mmCIF file of N, CA and C in Angstrom:
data_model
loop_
_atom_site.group_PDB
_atom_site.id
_atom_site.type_symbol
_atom_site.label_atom_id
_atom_site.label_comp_id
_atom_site.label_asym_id
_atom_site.label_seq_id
_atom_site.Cartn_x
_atom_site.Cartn_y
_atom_site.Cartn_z
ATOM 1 N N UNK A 1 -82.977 -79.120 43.969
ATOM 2 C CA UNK A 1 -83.813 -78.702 45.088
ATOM 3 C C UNK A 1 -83.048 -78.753 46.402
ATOM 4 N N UNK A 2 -82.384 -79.965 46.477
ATOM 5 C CA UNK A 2 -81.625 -79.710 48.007
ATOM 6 C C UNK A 2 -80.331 -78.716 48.128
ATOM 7 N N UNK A 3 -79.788 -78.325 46.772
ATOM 8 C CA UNK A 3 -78.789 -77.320 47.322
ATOM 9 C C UNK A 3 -79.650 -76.266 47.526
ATOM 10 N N UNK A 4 -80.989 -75.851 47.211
ATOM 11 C CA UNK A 4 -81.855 -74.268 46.915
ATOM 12 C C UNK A 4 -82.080 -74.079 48.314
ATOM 13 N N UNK A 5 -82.557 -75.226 49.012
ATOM 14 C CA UNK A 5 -82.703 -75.832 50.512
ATOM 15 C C UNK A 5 -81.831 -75.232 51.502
ATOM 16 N N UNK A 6 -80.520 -75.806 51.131
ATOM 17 C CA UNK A 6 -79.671 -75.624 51.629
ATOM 18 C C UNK A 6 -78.943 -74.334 51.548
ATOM 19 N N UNK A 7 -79.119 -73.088 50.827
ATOM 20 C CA UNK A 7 -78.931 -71.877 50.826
ATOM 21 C C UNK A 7 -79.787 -71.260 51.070
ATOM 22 N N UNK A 8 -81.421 -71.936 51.534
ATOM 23 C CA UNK A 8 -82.558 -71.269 52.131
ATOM 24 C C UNK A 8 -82.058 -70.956 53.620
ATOM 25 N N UNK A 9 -81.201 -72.099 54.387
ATOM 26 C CA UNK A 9 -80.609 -71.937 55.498
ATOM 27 C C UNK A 9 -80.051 -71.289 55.812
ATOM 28 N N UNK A 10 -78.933 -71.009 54.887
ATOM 29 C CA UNK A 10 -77.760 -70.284 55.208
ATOM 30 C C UNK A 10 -78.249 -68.659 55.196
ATOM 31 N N UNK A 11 -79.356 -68.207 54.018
ATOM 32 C CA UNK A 11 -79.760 -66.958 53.840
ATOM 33 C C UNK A 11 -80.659 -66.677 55.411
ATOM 34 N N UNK A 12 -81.094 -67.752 55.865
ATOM 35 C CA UNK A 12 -81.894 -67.582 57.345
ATOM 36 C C UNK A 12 -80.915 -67.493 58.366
ATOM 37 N N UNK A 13 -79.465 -67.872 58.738
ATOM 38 C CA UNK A 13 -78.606 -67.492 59.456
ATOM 39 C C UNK A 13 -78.274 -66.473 59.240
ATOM 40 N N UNK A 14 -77.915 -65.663 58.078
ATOM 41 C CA UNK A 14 -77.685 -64.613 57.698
ATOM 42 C C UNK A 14 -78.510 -63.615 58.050
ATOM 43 N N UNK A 15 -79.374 -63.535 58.191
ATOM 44 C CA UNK A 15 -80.866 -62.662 58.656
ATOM 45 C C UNK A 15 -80.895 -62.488 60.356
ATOM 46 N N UNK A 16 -80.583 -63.813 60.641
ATOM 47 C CA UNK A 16 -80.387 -63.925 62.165
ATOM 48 C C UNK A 16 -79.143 -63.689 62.654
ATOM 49 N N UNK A 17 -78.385 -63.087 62.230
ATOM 50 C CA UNK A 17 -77.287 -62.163 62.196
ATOM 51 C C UNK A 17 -76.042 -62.853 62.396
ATOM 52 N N UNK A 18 -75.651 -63.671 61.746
ATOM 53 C CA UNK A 18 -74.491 -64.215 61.222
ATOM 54 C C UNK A 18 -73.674 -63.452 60.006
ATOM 55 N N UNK A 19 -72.664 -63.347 60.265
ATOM 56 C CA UNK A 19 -71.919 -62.781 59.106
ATOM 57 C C UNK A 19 -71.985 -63.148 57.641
ATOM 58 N N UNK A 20 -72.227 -62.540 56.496
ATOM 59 C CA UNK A 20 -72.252 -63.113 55.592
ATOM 60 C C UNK A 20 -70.730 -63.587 55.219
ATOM 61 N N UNK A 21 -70.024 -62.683 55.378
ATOM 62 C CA UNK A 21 -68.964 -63.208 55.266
ATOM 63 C C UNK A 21 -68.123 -64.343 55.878
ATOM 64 N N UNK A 22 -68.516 -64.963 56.849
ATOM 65 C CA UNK A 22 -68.051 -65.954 57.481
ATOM 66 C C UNK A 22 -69.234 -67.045 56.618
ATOM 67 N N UNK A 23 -70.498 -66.636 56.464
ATOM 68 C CA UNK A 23 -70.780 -67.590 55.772
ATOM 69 C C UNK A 23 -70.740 -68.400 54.534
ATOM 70 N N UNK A 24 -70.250 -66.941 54.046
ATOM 71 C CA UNK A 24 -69.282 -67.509 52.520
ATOM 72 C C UNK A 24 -68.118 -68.149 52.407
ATOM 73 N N UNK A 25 -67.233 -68.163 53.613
ATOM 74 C CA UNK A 25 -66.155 -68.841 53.762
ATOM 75 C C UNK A 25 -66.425 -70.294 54.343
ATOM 76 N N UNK A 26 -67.554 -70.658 54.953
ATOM 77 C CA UNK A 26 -67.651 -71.759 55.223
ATOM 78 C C UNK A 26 -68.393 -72.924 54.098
ATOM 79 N N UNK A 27 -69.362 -71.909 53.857
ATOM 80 C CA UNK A 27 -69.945 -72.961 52.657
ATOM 81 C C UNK A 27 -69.931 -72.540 51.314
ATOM 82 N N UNK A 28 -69.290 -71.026 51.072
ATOM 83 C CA UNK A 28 -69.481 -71.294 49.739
ATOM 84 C C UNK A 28 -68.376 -72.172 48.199
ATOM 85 N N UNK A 29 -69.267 -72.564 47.104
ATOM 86 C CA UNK A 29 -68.147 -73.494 46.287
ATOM 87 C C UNK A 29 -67.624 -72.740 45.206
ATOM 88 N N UNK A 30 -67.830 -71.580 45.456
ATOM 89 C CA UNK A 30 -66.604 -70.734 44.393
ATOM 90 C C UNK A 30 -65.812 -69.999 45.058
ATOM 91 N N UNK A 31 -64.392 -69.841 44.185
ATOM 92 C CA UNK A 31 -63.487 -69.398 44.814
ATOM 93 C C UNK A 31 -63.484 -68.188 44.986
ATOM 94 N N UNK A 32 -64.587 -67.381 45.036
ATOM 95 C CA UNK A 32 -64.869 -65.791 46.068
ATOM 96 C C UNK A 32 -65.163 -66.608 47.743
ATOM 97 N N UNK A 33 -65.014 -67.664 47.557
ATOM 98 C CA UNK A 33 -65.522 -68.502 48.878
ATOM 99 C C UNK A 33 -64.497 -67.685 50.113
ATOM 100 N N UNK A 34 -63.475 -67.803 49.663
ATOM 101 C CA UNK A 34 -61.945 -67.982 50.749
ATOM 102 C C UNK A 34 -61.992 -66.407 50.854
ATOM 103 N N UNK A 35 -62.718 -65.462 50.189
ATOM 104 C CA UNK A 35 -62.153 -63.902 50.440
ATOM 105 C C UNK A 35 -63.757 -63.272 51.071
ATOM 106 N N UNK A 36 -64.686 -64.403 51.768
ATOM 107 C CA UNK A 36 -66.059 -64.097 51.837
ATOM 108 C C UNK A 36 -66.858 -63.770 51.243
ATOM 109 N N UNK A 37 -66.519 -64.432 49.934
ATOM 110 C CA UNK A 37 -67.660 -63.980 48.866
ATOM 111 C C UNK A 37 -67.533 -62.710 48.689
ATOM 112 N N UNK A 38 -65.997 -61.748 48.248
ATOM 113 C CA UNK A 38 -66.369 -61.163 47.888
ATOM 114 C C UNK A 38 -66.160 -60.775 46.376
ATOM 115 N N UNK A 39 -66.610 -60.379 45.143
ATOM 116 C CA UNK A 39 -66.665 -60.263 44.020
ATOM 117 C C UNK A 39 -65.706 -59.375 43.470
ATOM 118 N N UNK A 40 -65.601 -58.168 44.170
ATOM 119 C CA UNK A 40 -65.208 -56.800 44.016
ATOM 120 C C UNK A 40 -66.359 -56.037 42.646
ATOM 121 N N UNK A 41 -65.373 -55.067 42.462
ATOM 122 C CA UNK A 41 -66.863 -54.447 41.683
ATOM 123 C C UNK A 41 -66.861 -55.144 40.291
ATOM 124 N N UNK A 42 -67.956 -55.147 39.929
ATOM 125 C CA UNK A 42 -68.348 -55.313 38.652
ATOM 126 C C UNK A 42 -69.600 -54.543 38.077
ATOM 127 N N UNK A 43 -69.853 -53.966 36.648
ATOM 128 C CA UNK A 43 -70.954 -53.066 36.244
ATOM 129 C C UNK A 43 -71.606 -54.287 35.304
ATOM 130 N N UNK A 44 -73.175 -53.359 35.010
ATOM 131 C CA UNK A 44 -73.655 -54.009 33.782
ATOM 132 C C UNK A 44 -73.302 -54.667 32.887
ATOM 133 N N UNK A 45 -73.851 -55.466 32.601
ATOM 134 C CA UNK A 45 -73.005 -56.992 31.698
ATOM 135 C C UNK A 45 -72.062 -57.542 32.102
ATOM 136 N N UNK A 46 -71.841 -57.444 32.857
ATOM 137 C CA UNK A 46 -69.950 -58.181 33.823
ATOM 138 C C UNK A 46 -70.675 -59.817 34.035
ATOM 139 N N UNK A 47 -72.466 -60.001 34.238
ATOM 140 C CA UNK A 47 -72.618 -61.201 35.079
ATOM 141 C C UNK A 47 -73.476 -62.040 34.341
ATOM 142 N N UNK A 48 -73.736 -63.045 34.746
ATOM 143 C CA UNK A 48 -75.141 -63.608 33.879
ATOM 144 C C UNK A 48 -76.587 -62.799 34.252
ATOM 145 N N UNK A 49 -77.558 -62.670 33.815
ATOM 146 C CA UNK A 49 -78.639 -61.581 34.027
ATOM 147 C C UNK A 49 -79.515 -61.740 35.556
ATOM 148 N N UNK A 50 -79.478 -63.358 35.312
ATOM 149 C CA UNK A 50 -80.483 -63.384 36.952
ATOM 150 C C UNK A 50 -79.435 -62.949 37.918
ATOM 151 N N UNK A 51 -78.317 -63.110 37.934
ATOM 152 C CA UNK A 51 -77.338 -62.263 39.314
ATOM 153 C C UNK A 51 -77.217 -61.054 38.870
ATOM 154 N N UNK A 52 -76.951 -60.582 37.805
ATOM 155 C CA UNK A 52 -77.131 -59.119 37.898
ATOM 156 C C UNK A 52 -78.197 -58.406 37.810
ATOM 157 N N UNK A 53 -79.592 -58.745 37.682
ATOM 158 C CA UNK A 53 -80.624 -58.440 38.244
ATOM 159 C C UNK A 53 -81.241 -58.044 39.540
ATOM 160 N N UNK A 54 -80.550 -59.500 40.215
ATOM 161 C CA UNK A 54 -81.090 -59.892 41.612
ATOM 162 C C UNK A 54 -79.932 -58.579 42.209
ATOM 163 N N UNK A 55 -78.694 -58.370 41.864
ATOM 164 C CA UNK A 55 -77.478 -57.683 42.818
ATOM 165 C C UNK A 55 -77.798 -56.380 42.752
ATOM 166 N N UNK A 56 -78.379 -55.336 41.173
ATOM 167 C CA UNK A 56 -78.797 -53.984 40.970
ATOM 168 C C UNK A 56 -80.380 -53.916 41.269
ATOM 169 N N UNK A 57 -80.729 -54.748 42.023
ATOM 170 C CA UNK A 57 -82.043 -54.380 42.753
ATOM 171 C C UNK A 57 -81.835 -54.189 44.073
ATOM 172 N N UNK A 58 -80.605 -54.415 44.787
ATOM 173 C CA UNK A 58 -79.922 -54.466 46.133
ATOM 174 C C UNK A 58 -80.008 -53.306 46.540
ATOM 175 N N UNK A 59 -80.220 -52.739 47.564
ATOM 176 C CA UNK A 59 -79.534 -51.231 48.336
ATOM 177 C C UNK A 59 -78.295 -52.001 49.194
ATOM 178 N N UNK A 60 -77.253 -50.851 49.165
ATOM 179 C CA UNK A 60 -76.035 -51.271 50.060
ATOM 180 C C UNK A 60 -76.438 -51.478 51.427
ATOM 181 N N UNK A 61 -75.447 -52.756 51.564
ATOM 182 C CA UNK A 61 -75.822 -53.378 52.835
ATOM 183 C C UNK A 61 -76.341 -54.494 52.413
ATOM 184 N N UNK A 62 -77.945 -54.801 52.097
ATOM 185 C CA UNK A 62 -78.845 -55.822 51.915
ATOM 186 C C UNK A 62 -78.279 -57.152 51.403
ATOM 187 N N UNK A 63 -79.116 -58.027 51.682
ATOM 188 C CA UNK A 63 -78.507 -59.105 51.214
ATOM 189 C C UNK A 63 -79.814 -60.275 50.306
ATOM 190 N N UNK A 64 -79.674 -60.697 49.315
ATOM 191 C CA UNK A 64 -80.754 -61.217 48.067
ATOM 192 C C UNK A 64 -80.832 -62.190 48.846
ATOM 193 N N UNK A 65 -82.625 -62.544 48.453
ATOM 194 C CA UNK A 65 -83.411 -64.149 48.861
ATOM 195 C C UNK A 65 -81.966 -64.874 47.890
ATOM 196 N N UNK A 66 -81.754 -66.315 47.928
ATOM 197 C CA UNK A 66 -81.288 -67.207 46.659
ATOM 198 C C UNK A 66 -81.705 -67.125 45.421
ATOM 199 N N UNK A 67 -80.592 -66.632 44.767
ATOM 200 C CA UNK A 67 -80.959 -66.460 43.137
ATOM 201 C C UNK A 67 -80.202 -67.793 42.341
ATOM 202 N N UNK A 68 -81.355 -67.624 41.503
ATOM 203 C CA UNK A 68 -80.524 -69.204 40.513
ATOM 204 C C UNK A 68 -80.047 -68.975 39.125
ATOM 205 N N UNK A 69 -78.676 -69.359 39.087
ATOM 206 C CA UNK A 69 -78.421 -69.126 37.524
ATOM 207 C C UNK A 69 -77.736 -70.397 36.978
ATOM 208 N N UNK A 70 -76.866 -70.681 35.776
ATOM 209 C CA UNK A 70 -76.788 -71.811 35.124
ATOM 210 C C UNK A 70 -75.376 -72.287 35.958
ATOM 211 N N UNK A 71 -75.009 -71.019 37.041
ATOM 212 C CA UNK A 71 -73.815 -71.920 37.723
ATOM 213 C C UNK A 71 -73.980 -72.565 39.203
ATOM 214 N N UNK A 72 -75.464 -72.184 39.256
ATOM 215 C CA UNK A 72 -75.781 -72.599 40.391
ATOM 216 C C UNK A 72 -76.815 -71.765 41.317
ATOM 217 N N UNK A 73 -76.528 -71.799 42.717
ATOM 218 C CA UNK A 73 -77.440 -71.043 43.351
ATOM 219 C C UNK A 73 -76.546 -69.974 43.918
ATOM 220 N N UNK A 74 -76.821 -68.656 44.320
ATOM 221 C CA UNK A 74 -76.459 -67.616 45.215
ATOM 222 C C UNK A 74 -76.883 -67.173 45.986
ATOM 223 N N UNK A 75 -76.437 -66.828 47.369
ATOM 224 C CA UNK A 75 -76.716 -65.172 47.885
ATOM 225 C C UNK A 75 -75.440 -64.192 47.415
ATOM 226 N N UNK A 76 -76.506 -62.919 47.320
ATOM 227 C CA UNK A 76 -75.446 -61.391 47.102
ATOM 228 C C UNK A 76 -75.432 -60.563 48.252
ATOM 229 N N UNK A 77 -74.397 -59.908 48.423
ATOM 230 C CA UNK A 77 -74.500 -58.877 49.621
ATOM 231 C C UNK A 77 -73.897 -58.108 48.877
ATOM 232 N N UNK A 78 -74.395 -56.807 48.887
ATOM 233 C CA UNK A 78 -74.344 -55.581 48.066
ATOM 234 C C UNK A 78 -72.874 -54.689 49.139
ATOM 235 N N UNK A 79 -72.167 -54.634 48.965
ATOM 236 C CA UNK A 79 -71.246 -53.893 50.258
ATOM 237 C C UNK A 79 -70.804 -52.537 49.291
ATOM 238 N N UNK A 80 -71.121 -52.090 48.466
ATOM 239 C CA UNK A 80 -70.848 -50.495 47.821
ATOM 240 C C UNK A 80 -71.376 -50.595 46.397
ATOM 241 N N UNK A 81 -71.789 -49.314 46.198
ATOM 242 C CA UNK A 81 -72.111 -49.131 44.861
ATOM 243 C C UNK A 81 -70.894 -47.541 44.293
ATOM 244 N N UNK A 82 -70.188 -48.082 43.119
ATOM 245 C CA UNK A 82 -69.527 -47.108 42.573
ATOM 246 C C UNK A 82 -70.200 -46.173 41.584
ATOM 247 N N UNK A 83 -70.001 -44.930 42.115
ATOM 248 C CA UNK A 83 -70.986 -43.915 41.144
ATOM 249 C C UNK A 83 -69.759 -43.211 39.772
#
C-alpha cells in the first residue's frame, strides 16, 4: 500500500505538469529509470498482461493511473505507437 501511495504522488506531479521523464529518473527502481523510463518499443506479448493492457489502452502522449503487476507498481507514458 505505501509504495501504490507513493506513485499516487508522483502520477499527481505528473498531471501537474512535471516531466515524466524527469520523474522516472528520480524515483523510478528499474533500470529504464536512468533513460526516463523509457522502454522502447515493444508489441503484444512482449509484457506481463496488466502493463500491457493498461499501455494499449493509452493514446500517444497520455500517461496510465498506477498499474500493478507481480513486479511491482507503474506509470506508462505512451510516447509512439508503431504501425
Amino acid at each position: 500500500a505505501q509504495e501504490s501511495r507513493g506513485l499516487g504522488d508522483v502520477y499527481k506531479r505528473q498531471k501537474n505538469g512535471v516531466a515524466f521523464e524527469d520523474l522516472a529518473k528520480q524515483y523510478s527502481k528499474c533500470p529504464s529509470g536512468r533513460d526516463g523510463g523509457d522502454l522502447r518499443w515493444f508489441g503484444k506479448g512482449m509484457m506481463v498482461k496488466p502493463f500491457e493492457d493498461a499501455a494499449f489502452a493509452l493514446k500517444e502522449g497520455e500517461v496510465s493511473e498506477p498499474v500493478e503487476t507481480q513486479f511491482g507498481w507503474h506509470l506508462i507514458k505512451l510516447t509512439g505507437i508503431d504501425e
